[in-house]
Coordinates of C-alpha atoms (C1' of nucleotides) in Angstrom, one line a residue:
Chain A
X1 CA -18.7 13.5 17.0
X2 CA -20.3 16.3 16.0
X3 CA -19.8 17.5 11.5
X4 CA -18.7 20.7 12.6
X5 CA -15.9 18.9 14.7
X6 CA -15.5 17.0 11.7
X7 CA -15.2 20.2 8.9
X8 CA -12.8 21.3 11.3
X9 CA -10.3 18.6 11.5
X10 CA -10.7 18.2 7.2
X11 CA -9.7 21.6 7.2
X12 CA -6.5 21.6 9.4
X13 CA -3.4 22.5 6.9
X14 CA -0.9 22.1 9.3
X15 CA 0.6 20.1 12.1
X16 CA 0.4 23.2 14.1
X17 CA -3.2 23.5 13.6
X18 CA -3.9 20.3 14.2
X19 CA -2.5 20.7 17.6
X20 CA -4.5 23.7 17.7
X21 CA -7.5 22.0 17.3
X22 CA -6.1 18.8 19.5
X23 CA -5.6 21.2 22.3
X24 CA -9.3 22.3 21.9
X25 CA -11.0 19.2 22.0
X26 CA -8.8 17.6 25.1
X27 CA -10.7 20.1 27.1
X28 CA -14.0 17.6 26.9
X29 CA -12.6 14.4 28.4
X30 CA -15.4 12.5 27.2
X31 CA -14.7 13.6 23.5
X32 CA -10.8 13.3 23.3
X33 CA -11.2 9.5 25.0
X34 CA -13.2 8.3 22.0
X35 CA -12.1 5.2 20.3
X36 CA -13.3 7.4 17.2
X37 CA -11.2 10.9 17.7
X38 CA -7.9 8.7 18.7
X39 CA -8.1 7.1 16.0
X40 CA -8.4 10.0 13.8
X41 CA -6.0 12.1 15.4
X42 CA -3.9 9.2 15.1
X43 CA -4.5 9.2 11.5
X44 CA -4.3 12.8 11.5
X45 CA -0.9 13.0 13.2
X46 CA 0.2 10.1 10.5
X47 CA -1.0 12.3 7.4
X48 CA 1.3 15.4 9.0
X49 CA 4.4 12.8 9.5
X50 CA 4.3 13.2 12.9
X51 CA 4.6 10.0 14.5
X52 CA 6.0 11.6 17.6
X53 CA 3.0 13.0 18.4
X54 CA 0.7 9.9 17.1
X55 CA 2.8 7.8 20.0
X56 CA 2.6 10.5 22.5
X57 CA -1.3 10.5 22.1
X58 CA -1.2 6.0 22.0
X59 CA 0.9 6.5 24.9
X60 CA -1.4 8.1 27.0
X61 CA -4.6 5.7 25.9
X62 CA -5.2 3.2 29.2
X63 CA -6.6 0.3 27.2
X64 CA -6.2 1.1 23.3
X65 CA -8.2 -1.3 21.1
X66 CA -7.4 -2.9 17.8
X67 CA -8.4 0.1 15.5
X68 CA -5.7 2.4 17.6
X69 CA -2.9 -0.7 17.7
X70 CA -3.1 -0.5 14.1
X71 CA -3.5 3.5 13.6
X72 CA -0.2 3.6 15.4
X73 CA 1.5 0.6 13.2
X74 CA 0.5 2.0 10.1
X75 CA 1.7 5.5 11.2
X76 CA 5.2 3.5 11.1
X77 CA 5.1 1.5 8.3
X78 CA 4.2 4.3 6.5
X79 CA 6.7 6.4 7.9
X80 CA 9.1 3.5 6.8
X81 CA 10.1 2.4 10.6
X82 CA 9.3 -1.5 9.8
X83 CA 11.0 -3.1 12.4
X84 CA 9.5 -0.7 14.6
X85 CA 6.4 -1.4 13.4
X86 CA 6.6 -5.3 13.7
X87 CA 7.6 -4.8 17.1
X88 CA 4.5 -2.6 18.1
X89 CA 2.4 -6.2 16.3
X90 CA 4.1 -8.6 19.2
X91 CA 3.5 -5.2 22.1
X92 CA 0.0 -5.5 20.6
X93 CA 0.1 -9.2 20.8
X94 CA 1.6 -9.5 24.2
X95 CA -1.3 -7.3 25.3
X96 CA -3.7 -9.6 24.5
X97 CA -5.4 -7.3 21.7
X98 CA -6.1 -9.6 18.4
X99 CA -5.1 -8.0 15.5
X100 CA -7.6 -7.2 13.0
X101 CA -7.7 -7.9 9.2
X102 CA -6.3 -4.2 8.5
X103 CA -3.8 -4.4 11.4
X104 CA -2.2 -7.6 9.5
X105 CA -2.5 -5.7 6.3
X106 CA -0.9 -2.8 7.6
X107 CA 1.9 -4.8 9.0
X108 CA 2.5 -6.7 5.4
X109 CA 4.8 -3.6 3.5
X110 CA 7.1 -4.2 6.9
X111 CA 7.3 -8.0 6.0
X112 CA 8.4 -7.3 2.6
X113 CA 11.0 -4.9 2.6
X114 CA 12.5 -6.6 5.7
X115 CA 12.1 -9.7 3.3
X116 CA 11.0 -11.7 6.6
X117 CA 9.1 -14.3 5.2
X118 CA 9.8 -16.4 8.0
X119 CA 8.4 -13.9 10.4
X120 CA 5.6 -13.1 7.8
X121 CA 4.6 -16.8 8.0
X122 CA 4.1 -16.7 11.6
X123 CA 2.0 -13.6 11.7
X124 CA -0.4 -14.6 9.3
X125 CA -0.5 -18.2 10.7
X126 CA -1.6 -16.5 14.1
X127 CA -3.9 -14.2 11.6
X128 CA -5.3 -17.5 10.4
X129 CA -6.2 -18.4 14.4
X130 CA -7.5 -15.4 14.9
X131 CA -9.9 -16.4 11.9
X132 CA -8.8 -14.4 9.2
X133 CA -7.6 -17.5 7.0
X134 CA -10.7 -16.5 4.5
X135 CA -10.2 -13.1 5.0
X136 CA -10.0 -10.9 1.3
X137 CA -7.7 -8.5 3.4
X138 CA -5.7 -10.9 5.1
X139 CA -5.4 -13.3 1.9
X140 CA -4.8 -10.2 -0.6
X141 CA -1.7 -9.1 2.0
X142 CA -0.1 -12.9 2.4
X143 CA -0.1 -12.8 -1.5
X144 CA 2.0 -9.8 -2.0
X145 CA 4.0 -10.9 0.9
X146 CA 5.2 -14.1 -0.5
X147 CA 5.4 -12.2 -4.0
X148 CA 8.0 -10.2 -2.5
X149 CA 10.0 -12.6 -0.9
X150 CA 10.0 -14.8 -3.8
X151 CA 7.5 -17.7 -2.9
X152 CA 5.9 -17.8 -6.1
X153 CA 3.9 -21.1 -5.4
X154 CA 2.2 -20.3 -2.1
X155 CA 1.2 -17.0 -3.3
X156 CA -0.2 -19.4 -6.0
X157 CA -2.1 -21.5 -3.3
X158 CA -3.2 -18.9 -1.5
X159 CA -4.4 -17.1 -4.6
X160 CA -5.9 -20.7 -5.6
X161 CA -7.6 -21.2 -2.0
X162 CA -9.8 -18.4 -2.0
X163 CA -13.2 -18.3 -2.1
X164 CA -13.6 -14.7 -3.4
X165 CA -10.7 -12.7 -5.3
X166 CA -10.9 -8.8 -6.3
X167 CA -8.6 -7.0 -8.5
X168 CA -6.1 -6.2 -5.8
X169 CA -5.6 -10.0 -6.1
X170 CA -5.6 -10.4 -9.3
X171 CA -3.1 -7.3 -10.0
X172 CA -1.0 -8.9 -7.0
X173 CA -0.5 -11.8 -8.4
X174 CA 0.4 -10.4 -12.1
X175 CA 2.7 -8.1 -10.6
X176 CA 4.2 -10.8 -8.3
X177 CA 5.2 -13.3 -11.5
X178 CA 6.3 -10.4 -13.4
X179 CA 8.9 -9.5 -10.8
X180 CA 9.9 -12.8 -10.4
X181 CA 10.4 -13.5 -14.0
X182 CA 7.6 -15.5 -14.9
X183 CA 5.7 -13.4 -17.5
X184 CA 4.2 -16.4 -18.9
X185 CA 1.8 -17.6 -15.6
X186 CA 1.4 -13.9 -15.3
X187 CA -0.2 -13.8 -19.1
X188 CA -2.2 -16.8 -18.6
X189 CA -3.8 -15.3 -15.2
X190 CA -4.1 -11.8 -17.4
X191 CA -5.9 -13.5 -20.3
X192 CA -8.6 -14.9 -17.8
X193 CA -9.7 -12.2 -15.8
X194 CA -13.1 -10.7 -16.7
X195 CA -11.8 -7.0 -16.1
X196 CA -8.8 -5.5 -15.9
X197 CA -7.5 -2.1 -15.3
X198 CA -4.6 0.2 -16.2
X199 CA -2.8 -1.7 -13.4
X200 CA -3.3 -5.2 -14.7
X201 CA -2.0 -3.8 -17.9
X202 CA 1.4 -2.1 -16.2
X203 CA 1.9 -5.2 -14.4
X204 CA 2.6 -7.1 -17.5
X205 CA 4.2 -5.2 -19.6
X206 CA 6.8 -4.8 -16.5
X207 CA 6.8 -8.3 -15.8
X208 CA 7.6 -8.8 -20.4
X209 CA 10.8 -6.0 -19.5
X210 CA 11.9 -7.9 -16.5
X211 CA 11.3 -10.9 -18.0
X212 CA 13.6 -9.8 -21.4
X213 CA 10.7 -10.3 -24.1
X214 CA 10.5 -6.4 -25.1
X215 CA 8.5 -7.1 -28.5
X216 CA 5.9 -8.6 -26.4
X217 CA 6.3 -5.8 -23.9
X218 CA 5.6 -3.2 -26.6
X219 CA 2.9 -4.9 -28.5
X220 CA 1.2 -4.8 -25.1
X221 CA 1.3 -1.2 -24.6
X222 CA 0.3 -0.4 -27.7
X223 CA -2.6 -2.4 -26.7
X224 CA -3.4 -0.8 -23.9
X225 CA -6.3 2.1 -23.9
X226 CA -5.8 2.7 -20.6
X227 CA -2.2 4.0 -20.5
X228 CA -1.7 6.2 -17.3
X229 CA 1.2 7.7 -15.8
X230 CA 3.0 4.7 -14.9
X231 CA 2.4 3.1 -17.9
X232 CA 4.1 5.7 -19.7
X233 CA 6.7 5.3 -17.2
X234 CA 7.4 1.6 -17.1
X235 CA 7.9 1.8 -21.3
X236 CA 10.5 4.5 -20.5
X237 CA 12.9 2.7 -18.0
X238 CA 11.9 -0.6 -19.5
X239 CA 13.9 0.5 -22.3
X240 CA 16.3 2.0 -20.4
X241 CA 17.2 -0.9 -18.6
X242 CA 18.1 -2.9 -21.4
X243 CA 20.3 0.1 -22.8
X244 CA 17.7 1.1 -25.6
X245 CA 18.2 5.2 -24.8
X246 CA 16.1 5.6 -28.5
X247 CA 13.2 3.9 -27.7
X248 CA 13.0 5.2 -24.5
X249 CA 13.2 8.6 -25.9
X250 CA 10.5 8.1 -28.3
X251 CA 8.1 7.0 -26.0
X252 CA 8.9 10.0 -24.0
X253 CA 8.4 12.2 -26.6
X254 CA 5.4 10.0 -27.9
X255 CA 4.1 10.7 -24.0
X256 CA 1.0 13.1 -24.0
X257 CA 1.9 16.2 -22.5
X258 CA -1.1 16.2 -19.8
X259 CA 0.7 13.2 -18.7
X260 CA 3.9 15.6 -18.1
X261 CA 2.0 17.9 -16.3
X262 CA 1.2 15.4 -13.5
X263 CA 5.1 15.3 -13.2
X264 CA 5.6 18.6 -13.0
X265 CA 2.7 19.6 -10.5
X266 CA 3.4 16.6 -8.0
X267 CA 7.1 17.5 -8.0
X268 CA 5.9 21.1 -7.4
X269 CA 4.1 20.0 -4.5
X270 CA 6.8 18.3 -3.0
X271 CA 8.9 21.9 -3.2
Chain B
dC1 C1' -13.5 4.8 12.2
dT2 C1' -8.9 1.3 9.2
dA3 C1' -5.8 -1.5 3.5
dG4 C1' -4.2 -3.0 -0.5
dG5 C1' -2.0 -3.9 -6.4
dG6 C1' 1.5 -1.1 -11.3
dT7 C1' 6.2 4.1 -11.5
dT8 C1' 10.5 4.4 -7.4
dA9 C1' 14.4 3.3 -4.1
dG10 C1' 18.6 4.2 -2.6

DNA sequence: CTAGGGTTAG
């Protein structure tokens, strides 16, 4: 694929120019049956929200591979059609293409809001066959799953069993025993990482709110040198929550105003 | 060539 190919796609605003440019480069067969242009006008097609288009495109593939399976999937999850999603995994299965690491990753969000654990267990225990069972991306994904469904200990074992962790696993696991009320385990795994970052941080002081221990909650923050966005935005409806309007005011107010402009402008772009 | 953790979910 050639970079002004490339600077061209980058540069398409539009859905309609994509198709513009889609229409242009089906004229060379041999370019527009790449594994590598499906699967960016795949992720193209995703970016525009038109999953419509990303299916009509998978649809006409004769053999697609993993990479395009799991363009499509994602392309659902994403546009929050989980179950469709899931059932594209067992199309893709009963096809005979093995999911990849990021295919079983991309598949994980679908898991969790559906809360199917059971489901989830099977997946990744056919993830494991496929040998992913040491996988960072594969292990990272199980975590949040169980997380989410409330399985607290195997997240634990998983977390436990592996050979190499980065902060996505970390930050998981934080996260996950704050929203399940355990803001204790959550502290002790916080107070022995080596570095953190403004997630780790958020993570706890939501998992102190949920968890009812506000004073340590707010000693946190103030803590924290790394206060972002969300940060800001946990302190506010953490005191919300428990019906403390005052506090949350003054943290509001207390809020830098460069952190309101982020508000403002992504709301902007939304309109 | 790909994913993922904290706000925010009905």
């Amino acid at each position: 694929m050639n970079p002004s190919m490339l600077r061209l796609l980058n540069r398409a605003q539009s859905l309609k120019s994509l198709k513009y440019i889609h229409a242009r480069v089906l004229i060379d067969v041999s370019l527009a049956s790449s594994d590598l242009v499906l699967n960016m006008f795949l992720r193209l097609y995703e970016r525009f929200g038109s999953i419509q288009y990303a299916h009509k495109l998978f649809d006409q593939i004769p053999q697609p591979n993993a990479f395009l399976w799991t363009a499509l999937i994602h392309a659902y999850v994403g546009n929050r059609s989980y179950l469709e999603a899931l059932y594209l995994l067992s199309e893709m299965w009963e096809d005979s293409v093995l999911p990849s690491n990021f295919t079983l990753a991309s598949v994980r969000k679908s898991l969790a809001r559906l809360e199917r654990v059971r489901d989830g267990k099977t997946v990744y225990g056919l993830g494991f066959k496929c040998g992913f069972c040491s996988d960072l991306i594969v292990q990272n994904a199980v975590i949040d799953l169980f997380m989410r469904c409330g399985e607290v200990d195997l997240a634990r074992r998983v977390f436990d069993g592996m050979e190499e962790k980065d902060l996505v696993s970390w930050n998981s696991m934080i996260s996950g025993y704050g929203h399940n009320g355990r803001a204790n385990l959550a502290r002790k795994l916080f107070d022995g990482m080596l570095d953190r970052n403004a997630i780790s941080w958020t993570s706890l002081v939501q998992g102190y709110f949920k968890a009812g221990d506000i004073k340590e909650a707010k000693m946190l923050f103030d803590r924290m040198t790394t206060k972002d966005l969300a940060s800001w935005n946990v302190m506010v409806s953490g005191f919300l929550d428990v019906g403390d309007v005052d506090s949350a005011q003054s943290v509001f107010e207390a809020m830098p105003a460069s952190r309101c402009w982020d508000v403002e402008l992504d709301d902007f772009r939304v309109l």
